[in-house]
JSON list of C-alpha atoms and ligand atoms in Angstrom, two decimals:
[
{"chain": "A", "resi": 1, "resn": "MET", "atom": "CA", "xyz": [-77.14, -23.73, 25.77]},
{"chain": "A", "resi": 2, "resn": "THR", "atom": "CA", "xyz": [-75.59, -23.39, 28.34]},
{"chain": "A", "resi": 3, "resn": "LYS", "atom": "CA", "xyz": [-74.34, -25.59, 31.13]},
{"chain": "A", "resi": 4, "resn": "LEU", "atom": "CA", "xyz": [-75.02, -23.85, 35.27]},
{"chain": "A", "resi": 5, "resn": "MET", "atom": "CA", "xyz": [-73.19, -24.03, 37.87]},
{"chain": "A", "resi": 6, "resn": "ILE", "atom": "CA", "xyz": [-75.21, -25.58, 40.78]},
{"chain": "A", "resi": 7, "resn": "LEU", "atom": "CA", "xyz": [-74.26, -24.44, 44.08]},
{"chain": "A", "resi": 8, "resn": "GLU", "atom": "CA", "xyz": [-73.85, -27.48, 46.63]},
{"chain": "A", "resi": 9, "resn": "PHE", "atom": "CA", "xyz": [-75.35, -27.17, 50.64]},
{"chain": "A", "resi": 10, "resn": "PRO", "atom": "CA", "xyz": [-74.20, -25.46, 52.71]},
{"chain": "A", "resi": 11, "resn": "ASP", "atom": "CA", "xyz": [-74.07, -22.85, 50.28]},
{"chain": "A", "resi": 12, "resn": "PRO", "atom": "CA", "xyz": [-75.88, -20.20, 51.76]},
{"chain": "A", "resi": 13, "resn": "ARG", "atom": "CA", "xyz": [-77.49, -18.92, 48.44]},
{"chain": "A", "resi": 14, "resn": "LEU", "atom": "CA", "xyz": [-79.41, -22.33, 48.90]},
{"chain": "A", "resi": 15, "resn": "ARG", "atom": "CA", "xyz": [-81.48, -20.57, 51.75]},
{"chain": "A", "resi": 16, "resn": "ILE", "atom": "CA", "xyz": [-82.63, -18.01, 49.70]},
{"chain": "A", "resi": 17, "resn": "LYS", "atom": "CA", "xyz": [-86.67, -17.93, 49.09]},
{"chain": "A", "resi": 18, "resn": "ALA", "atom": "CA", "xyz": [-87.14, -17.22, 45.02]},
{"chain": "A", "resi": 19, "resn": "ALA", "atom": "CA", "xyz": [-89.61, -14.82, 43.98]},
{"chain": "A", "resi": 20, "resn": "PRO", "atom": "CA", "xyz": [-92.94, -15.50, 41.98]},
{"chain": "A", "resi": 21, "resn": "VAL", "atom": "CA", "xyz": [-92.04, -15.11, 37.88]},
{"chain": "A", "resi": 22, "resn": "GLU", "atom": "CA", "xyz": [-93.58, -11.90, 36.27]},
{"chain": "A", "resi": 23, "resn": "HIS", "atom": "CA", "xyz": [-92.86, -12.52, 32.79]},
{"chain": "A", "resi": 24, "resn": "VAL", "atom": "CA", "xyz": [-92.30, -15.54, 30.99]},
{"chain": "A", "resi": 25, "resn": "ASP", "atom": "CA", "xyz": [-90.76, -14.70, 27.45]},
{"chain": "A", "resi": 26, "resn": "ASP", "atom": "CA", "xyz": [-87.47, -15.57, 25.70]},
{"chain": "A", "resi": 27, "resn": "LYS", "atom": "CA", "xyz": [-84.98, -15.12, 28.59]},
{"chain": "A", "resi": 28, "resn": "LEU", "atom": "CA", "xyz": [-86.86, -16.96, 30.69]},
{"chain": "A", "resi": 29, "resn": "ARG", "atom": "CA", "xyz": [-87.42, -20.13, 28.14]},
{"chain": "A", "resi": 30, "resn": "ARG", "atom": "CA", "xyz": [-83.59, -19.68, 27.40]},
{"chain": "A", "resi": 31, "resn": "LEU", "atom": "CA", "xyz": [-82.84, -20.28, 31.38]},
{"chain": "A", "resi": 32, "resn": "ILE", "atom": "CA", "xyz": [-85.15, -22.92, 31.15]},
{"chain": "A", "resi": 33, "resn": "ASP", "atom": "CA", "xyz": [-83.57, -25.15, 28.11]},
{"chain": "A", "resi": 34, "resn": "ASP", "atom": "CA", "xyz": [-80.35, -24.49, 30.24]},
{"chain": "A", "resi": 35, "resn": "MET", "atom": "CA", "xyz": [-82.07, -25.93, 33.60]},
{"chain": "A", "resi": 36, "resn": "PHE", "atom": "CA", "xyz": [-83.10, -29.25, 31.46]},
{"chain": "A", "resi": 37, "resn": "GLU", "atom": "CA", "xyz": [-79.54, -29.57, 30.19]},
{"chain": "A", "resi": 38, "resn": "THR", "atom": "CA", "xyz": [-77.78, -29.03, 33.54]},
{"chain": "A", "resi": 39, "resn": "MET", "atom": "CA", "xyz": [-80.45, -31.48, 34.84]},
{"chain": "A", "resi": 40, "resn": "TYR", "atom": "CA", "xyz": [-79.65, -33.93, 32.55]},
{"chain": "A", "resi": 41, "resn": "GLU", "atom": "CA", "xyz": [-75.77, -33.77, 32.20]},
{"chain": "A", "resi": 42, "resn": "ALA", "atom": "CA", "xyz": [-75.76, -34.02, 35.94]},
{"chain": "A", "resi": 43, "resn": "PRO", "atom": "CA", "xyz": [-77.69, -36.67, 35.86]},
{"chain": "A", "resi": 44, "resn": "GLY", "atom": "CA", "xyz": [-80.91, -36.04, 37.79]},
{"chain": "A", "resi": 45, "resn": "ILE", "atom": "CA", "xyz": [-84.67, -35.73, 37.67]},
{"chain": "A", "resi": 46, "resn": "GLY", "atom": "CA", "xyz": [-85.31, -32.43, 39.35]},
{"chain": "A", "resi": 47, "resn": "LEU", "atom": "CA", "xyz": [-83.42, -29.17, 39.29]},
{"chain": "A", "resi": 48, "resn": "ALA", "atom": "CA", "xyz": [-85.12, -25.50, 40.62]},
{"chain": "A", "resi": 49, "resn": "ALA", "atom": "CA", "xyz": [-83.80, -22.33, 39.73]},
{"chain": "A", "resi": 50, "resn": "THR", "atom": "CA", "xyz": [-82.35, -21.92, 43.57]},
{"chain": "A", "resi": 51, "resn": "GLN", "atom": "CA", "xyz": [-80.33, -24.53, 42.61]},
{"chain": "A", "resi": 52, "resn": "VAL", "atom": "CA", "xyz": [-78.51, -22.96, 39.81]},
{"chain": "A", "resi": 53, "resn": "ASP", "atom": "CA", "xyz": [-78.27, -19.19, 41.51]},
{"chain": "A", "resi": 54, "resn": "VAL", "atom": "CA", "xyz": [-81.65, -17.44, 39.58]},
{"chain": "A", "resi": 55, "resn": "HIS", "atom": "CA", "xyz": [-84.26, -17.33, 42.54]},
{"chain": "A", "resi": 56, "resn": "GLN", "atom": "CA", "xyz": [-87.58, -16.74, 40.83]},
{"chain": "A", "resi": 57, "resn": "ARG", "atom": "CA", "xyz": [-89.87, -19.87, 40.72]},
{"chain": "A", "resi": 58, "resn": "LEU", "atom": "CA", "xyz": [-89.22, -22.02, 38.23]},
{"chain": "A", "resi": 59, "resn": "LEU", "atom": "CA", "xyz": [-88.48, -25.57, 38.50]},
{"chain": "A", "resi": 60, "resn": "VAL", "atom": "CA", "xyz": [-87.99, -28.94, 35.52]},
{"chain": "A", "resi": 61, "resn": "THR", "atom": "CA", "xyz": [-88.08, -32.22, 36.10]},
{"chain": "A", "resi": 62, "resn": "ASP", "atom": "CA", "xyz": [-88.07, -35.42, 33.98]},
{"chain": "A", "resi": 63, "resn": "VAL", "atom": "CA", "xyz": [-88.32, -38.83, 36.04]},
{"chain": "A", "resi": 64, "resn": "SER", "atom": "CA", "xyz": [-88.34, -40.89, 32.52]},
{"chain": "A", "resi": 65, "resn": "SER", "atom": "CA", "xyz": [-85.17, -42.82, 32.01]},
{"chain": "A", "resi": 66, "resn": "ASP", "atom": "CA", "xyz": [-85.05, -41.57, 28.61]},
{"chain": "A", "resi": 67, "resn": "ARG", "atom": "CA", "xyz": [-85.98, -38.01, 28.54]},
{"chain": "A", "resi": 68, "resn": "SER", "atom": "CA", "xyz": [-89.01, -38.63, 27.28]},
{"chain": "A", "resi": 69, "resn": "ALA", "atom": "CA", "xyz": [-91.14, -36.92, 30.03]},
{"chain": "A", "resi": 70, "resn": "PRO", "atom": "CA", "xyz": [-90.07, -33.32, 30.74]},
{"chain": "A", "resi": 71, "resn": "HIS", "atom": "CA", "xyz": [-91.71, -30.71, 33.09]},
{"chain": "A", "resi": 72, "resn": "VAL", "atom": "CA", "xyz": [-91.62, -27.15, 33.30]},
{"chain": "A", "resi": 73, "resn": "LEU", "atom": "CA", "xyz": [-93.58, -25.64, 36.16]},
{"chain": "A", "resi": 74, "resn": "ILE", "atom": "CA", "xyz": [-93.28, -22.16, 36.78]},
{"chain": "A", "resi": 75, "resn": "ASN", "atom": "CA", "xyz": [-94.79, -20.17, 39.79]},
{"chain": "A", "resi": 76, "resn": "PRO", "atom": "CA", "xyz": [-96.06, -23.87, 40.87]},
{"chain": "A", "resi": 77, "resn": "ILE", "atom": "CA", "xyz": [-98.94, -23.97, 44.04]},
{"chain": "A", "resi": 78, "resn": "ILE", "atom": "CA", "xyz": [-99.67, -27.48, 45.54]},
{"chain": "A", "resi": 79, "resn": "LEU", "atom": "CA", "xyz": [-103.38, -27.52, 46.06]},
{"chain": "A", "resi": 80, "resn": "GLU", "atom": "CA", "xyz": [-103.97, -30.50, 47.25]},
{"chain": "A", "resi": 81, "resn": "LYS", "atom": "CA", "xyz": [-101.75, -33.39, 49.17]},
{"chain": "A", "resi": 82, "resn": "ASP", "atom": "CA", "xyz": [-102.37, -36.51, 50.21]},
{"chain": "A", "resi": 83, "resn": "GLY", "atom": "CA", "xyz": [-101.33, -40.15, 51.36]},
{"chain": "A", "resi": 84, "resn": "VAL", "atom": "CA", "xyz": [-97.74, -40.60, 52.00]},
{"chain": "A", "resi": 85, "resn": "ALA", "atom": "CA", "xyz": [-94.46, -41.80, 50.17]},
{"chain": "A", "resi": 86, "resn": "VAL", "atom": "CA", "xyz": [-91.25, -42.77, 52.18]},
{"chain": "A", "resi": 87, "resn": "THR", "atom": "CA", "xyz": [-88.45, -42.50, 49.15]},
{"chain": "A", "resi": 88, "resn": "GLU", "atom": "CA", "xyz": [-84.65, -42.56, 49.23]},
{"chain": "A", "resi": 89, "resn": "GLU", "atom": "CA", "xyz": [-84.21, -38.78, 48.30]},
{"chain": "A", "resi": 90, "resn": "GLY", "atom": "CA", "xyz": [-80.87, -37.26, 46.60]},
{"chain": "A", "resi": 91, "resn": "CYS", "atom": "CA", "xyz": [-80.28, -33.40, 45.47]},
{"chain": "A", "resi": 92, "resn": "LEU", "atom": "CA", "xyz": [-77.83, -32.04, 43.01]},
{"chain": "A", "resi": 93, "resn": "SER", "atom": "CA", "xyz": [-77.02, -30.06, 45.51]},
{"chain": "A", "resi": 94, "resn": "VAL", "atom": "CA", "xyz": [-76.07, -32.66, 48.51]},
{"chain": "A", "resi": 95, "resn": "PRO", "atom": "CA", "xyz": [-73.56, -34.83, 46.12]},
{"chain": "A", "resi": 96, "resn": "GLY", "atom": "CA", "xyz": [-73.13, -38.25, 47.19]},
{"chain": "A", "resi": 97, "resn": "TYR", "atom": "CA", "xyz": [-75.76, -38.70, 49.60]},
{"chain": "A", "resi": 98, "resn": "TYR", "atom": "CA", "xyz": [-79.25, -40.61, 49.70]},
{"chain": "A", "resi": 99, "resn": "GLU", "atom": "CA", "xyz": [-81.86, -40.80, 52.95]},
{"chain": "A", "resi": 100, "resn": "GLU", "atom": "CA", "xyz": [-84.93, -41.57, 53.15]},
{"chain": "A", "resi": 101, "resn": "VAL", "atom": "CA", "xyz": [-87.28, -38.31, 53.58]},
{"chain": "A", "resi": 102, "resn": "GLU", "atom": "CA", "xyz": [-91.86, -38.30, 54.32]},
{"chain": "A", "resi": 103, "resn": "ARG", "atom": "CA", "xyz": [-93.98, -36.37, 51.59]},
{"chain": "A", "resi": 104, "resn": "ALA", "atom": "CA", "xyz": [-96.87, -36.79, 50.15]},
{"chain": "A", "resi": 105, "resn": "ASN", "atom": "CA", "xyz": [-97.95, -39.40, 47.36]},
{"chain": "A", "resi": 106, "resn": "HIS", "atom": "CA", "xyz": [-100.17, -37.64, 45.86]},
{"chain": "A", "resi": 107, "resn": "ILE", "atom": "CA", "xyz": [-100.30, -33.76, 44.30]},
{"chain": "A", "resi": 108, "resn": "ARG", "atom": "CA", "xyz": [-102.49, -31.91, 42.78]},
{"chain": "A", "resi": 109, "resn": "VAL", "atom": "CA", "xyz": [-100.72, -28.61, 41.58]},
{"chain": "A", "resi": 110, "resn": "SER", "atom": "CA", "xyz": [-101.09, -25.25, 39.45]},
{"chain": "A", "resi": 111, "resn": "PHE", "atom": "CA", "xyz": [-98.72, -23.44, 37.43]},
{"chain": "A", "resi": 112, "resn": "LEU", "atom": "CA", "xyz": [-97.31, -21.71, 34.26]},
{"chain": "A", "resi": 113, "resn": "ASP", "atom": "CA", "xyz": [-96.02, -23.70, 31.15]},
{"chain": "A", "resi": 114, "resn": "ARG", "atom": "CA", "xyz": [-93.19, -22.15, 29.41]},
{"chain": "A", "resi": 115, "resn": "ASP", "atom": "CA", "xyz": [-95.93, -20.22, 27.09]},
{"chain": "A", "resi": 116, "resn": "GLY", "atom": "CA", "xyz": [-97.08, -18.69, 30.02]},
{"chain": "A", "resi": 117, "resn": "GLU", "atom": "CA", "xyz": [-100.14, -20.63, 30.14]},
{"chain": "A", "resi": 118, "resn": "SER", "atom": "CA", "xyz": [-102.10, -21.98, 33.12]},
{"chain": "A", "resi": 119, "resn": "SER", "atom": "CA", "xyz": [-101.44, -25.42, 33.42]},
{"chain": "A", "resi": 120, "resn": "GLU", "atom": "CA", "xyz": [-102.20, -28.07, 36.57]},
{"chain": "A", "resi": 121, "resn": "LEU", "atom": "CA", "xyz": [-100.71, -31.87, 36.99]},
{"chain": "A", "resi": 122, "resn": "ASP", "atom": "CA", "xyz": [-102.57, -34.54, 39.13]},
{"chain": "A", "resi": 123, "resn": "VAL", "atom": "CA", "xyz": [-99.46, -36.65, 40.13]},
{"chain": "A", "resi": 124, "resn": "GLU", "atom": "CA", "xyz": [-98.38, -39.77, 42.19]},
{"chain": "A", "resi": 125, "resn": "GLY", "atom": "CA", "xyz": [-95.51, -41.50, 43.35]},
{"chain": "A", "resi": 126, "resn": "LEU", "atom": "CA", "xyz": [-91.86, -40.06, 42.13]},
{"chain": "A", "resi": 127, "resn": "LEU", "atom": "CA", "xyz": [-92.75, -36.67, 40.04]},
{"chain": "A", "resi": 128, "resn": "ALA", "atom": "CA", "xyz": [-95.18, -36.16, 42.94]},
{"chain": "A", "resi": 129, "resn": "VAL", "atom": "CA", "xyz": [-92.07, -36.65, 45.50]},
{"chain": "A", "resi": 130, "resn": "CYS", "atom": "CA", "xyz": [-89.81, -34.89, 42.88]},
{"chain": "A", "resi": 131, "resn": "ILE", "atom": "CA", "xyz": [-92.01, -31.75, 42.46]},
{"chain": "A", "resi": 132, "resn": "GLN", "atom": "CA", "xyz": [-92.47, -31.38, 46.52]},
{"chain": "A", "resi": 133, "resn": "HIS", "atom": "CA", "xyz": [-88.45, -31.84, 46.74]},
{"chain": "A", "resi": 134, "resn": "GLU", "atom": "CA", "xyz": [-88.13, -29.12, 43.96]},
{"chain": "A", "resi": 135, "resn": "ILE", "atom": "CA", "xyz": [-90.77, -26.90, 45.48]},
{"chain": "A", "resi": 136, "resn": "ASP", "atom": "CA", "xyz": [-88.78, -26.81, 48.88]},
{"chain": "A", "resi": 137, "resn": "HIS", "atom": "CA", "xyz": [-85.76, -25.87, 47.06]},
{"chain": "A", "resi": 138, "resn": "LEU", "atom": "CA", "xyz": [-87.69, -22.62, 46.31]},
{"chain": "A", "resi": 139, "resn": "ASP", "atom": "CA", "xyz": [-88.94, -21.50, 49.30]},
{"chain": "A", "resi": 140, "resn": "GLY", "atom": "CA", "xyz": [-84.98, -22.12, 50.26]},
{"chain": "A", "resi": 141, "resn": "LYS", "atom": "CA", "xyz": [-85.37, -25.98, 51.73]},
{"chain": "A", "resi": 142, "resn": "LEU", "atom": "CA", "xyz": [-83.24, -28.87, 51.40]},
{"chain": "A", "resi": 143, "resn": "PHE", "atom": "CA", "xyz": [-83.66, -32.12, 51.76]},
{"chain": "A", "resi": 144, "resn": "VAL", "atom": "CA", "xyz": [-81.51, -32.60, 54.79]},
{"chain": "A", "resi": 145, "resn": "ASP", "atom": "CA", "xyz": [-83.80, -30.25, 56.54]},
{"chain": "A", "resi": 146, "resn": "TYR", "atom": "CA", "xyz": [-85.79, -32.88, 56.73]},
{"chain": "A", "resi": 147, "resn": "LEU", "atom": "CA", "xyz": [-83.16, -35.43, 58.92]},
{"chain": "A", "resi": 148, "resn": "SER", "atom": "CA", "xyz": [-81.74, -34.95, 62.39]},
{"chain": "A", "resi": 149, "resn": "GLU", "atom": "CA", "xyz": [-79.42, -31.96, 62.69]},
{"chain": "A", "resi": 150, "resn": "ALA", "atom": "CA", "xyz": [-76.25, -34.50, 64.16]},
{"chain": "A", "resi": 151, "resn": "LYS", "atom": "CA", "xyz": [-77.01, -36.16, 60.53]},
{"chain": "A", "resi": 152, "resn": "ARG", "atom": "CA", "xyz": [-77.14, -32.92, 58.53]},
{"chain": "A", "resi": 153, "resn": "GLY", "atom": "CA", "xyz": [-74.31, -31.67, 60.53]},
{"chain": "A", "resi": 154, "resn": "ARG", "atom": "CA", "xyz": [-72.01, -34.44, 59.13]},
{"chain": "A", "resi": 155, "resn": "ILE", "atom": "CA", "xyz": [-73.31, -34.05, 55.78]},
{"chain": "A", "resi": 156, "resn": "ARG", "atom": "CA", "xyz": [-72.01, -30.43, 55.70]},
{"chain": "A", "resi": 157, "resn": "LYS", "atom": "CA", "xyz": [-68.61, -31.23, 57.89]},
{"chain": "A", "resi": 158, "resn": "LYS", "atom": "CA", "xyz": [-67.70, -34.07, 54.77]},
{"chain": "A", "resi": 159, "resn": "LEU", "atom": "CA", "xyz": [-68.52, -31.78, 52.00]},
{"chain": "A", "resi": 160, "resn": "GLU", "atom": "CA", "xyz": [-67.02, -28.77, 52.83]},
{"chain": "A", "resi": 161, "resn": "LYS", "atom": "CA", "xyz": [-64.08, -31.17, 53.77]},
{"chain": "A", "resi": 162, "resn": "GLU", "atom": "CA", "xyz": [-64.55, -32.47, 50.06]},
{"chain": "A", "resi": 163, "resn": "ARG", "atom": "CA", "xyz": [-64.68, -28.82, 48.68]},
{"chain": "A", "resi": 164, "resn": "ARG", "atom": "CA", "xyz": [-61.47, -27.65, 50.98]},
{"chain": "A", "resi": 165, "resn": "HIS", "atom": "CA", "xyz": [-59.59, -30.45, 48.81]},
{"chain": "A", "resi": 166, "resn": "GLN", "atom": "CA", "xyz": [-60.95, -29.23, 45.71]},
{"chain": "A", "resi": 167, "resn": "ALA", "atom": "CA", "xyz": [-59.82, -25.90, 46.35]},
{"chain": "A", "resi": 168, "resn": "SER", "atom": "CA", "xyz": [-56.33, -27.05, 47.34]},
{"chain": "A", "resi": 169, "resn": "ALA", "atom": "CA", "xyz": [-56.12, -29.40, 44.16]},
{"chain": "A", "resi": 170, "resn": "ALA", "atom": "CA", "xyz": [-56.59, -26.48, 42.28]},
{"chain": "A", "resi": 171, "resn": "LEU", "atom": "CA", "xyz": [-53.79, -24.53, 42.93]},
{"chain": "B", "resi": 1, "resn": "ZN", "atom": "ZN1", "xyz": [-82.46, -31.31, 45.23]}
]
């Protein structure tokens, strides 16, 4: 398995809207395995293909603390959502920042599993929030988009500055 590079805000590639997966094959399953490894090593609880510069509708999650609840959702579609959950969210593409975001507390979502079979999940709480966050990535949307423009601008400036420092240190 290979650890993949995660794009970081404000990289414009994070704004690309992902296309539906057409074939669930071994190549896609290798990508899924690599995405799990990348997510676990980061560590994170969710990763969308968009974040590793693959613009197909695919996400992985595991909100457990011991890697016991992995989920793969290919071409996910939210069928129902209700309730309100306000969660302090972070994102592997916005490292070091955590802000409260309001989303639905319960969702029902349809998707293809890693064998290409149709499946559904009916979930609430953190897993529901995580899936909504990752589907946003597939639509080119980030959690910082829910914040004020001023706050988003401050985060962007700080991350750009940190990256410039890293770049010069690498020379
Ligand atoms: Zn994210």
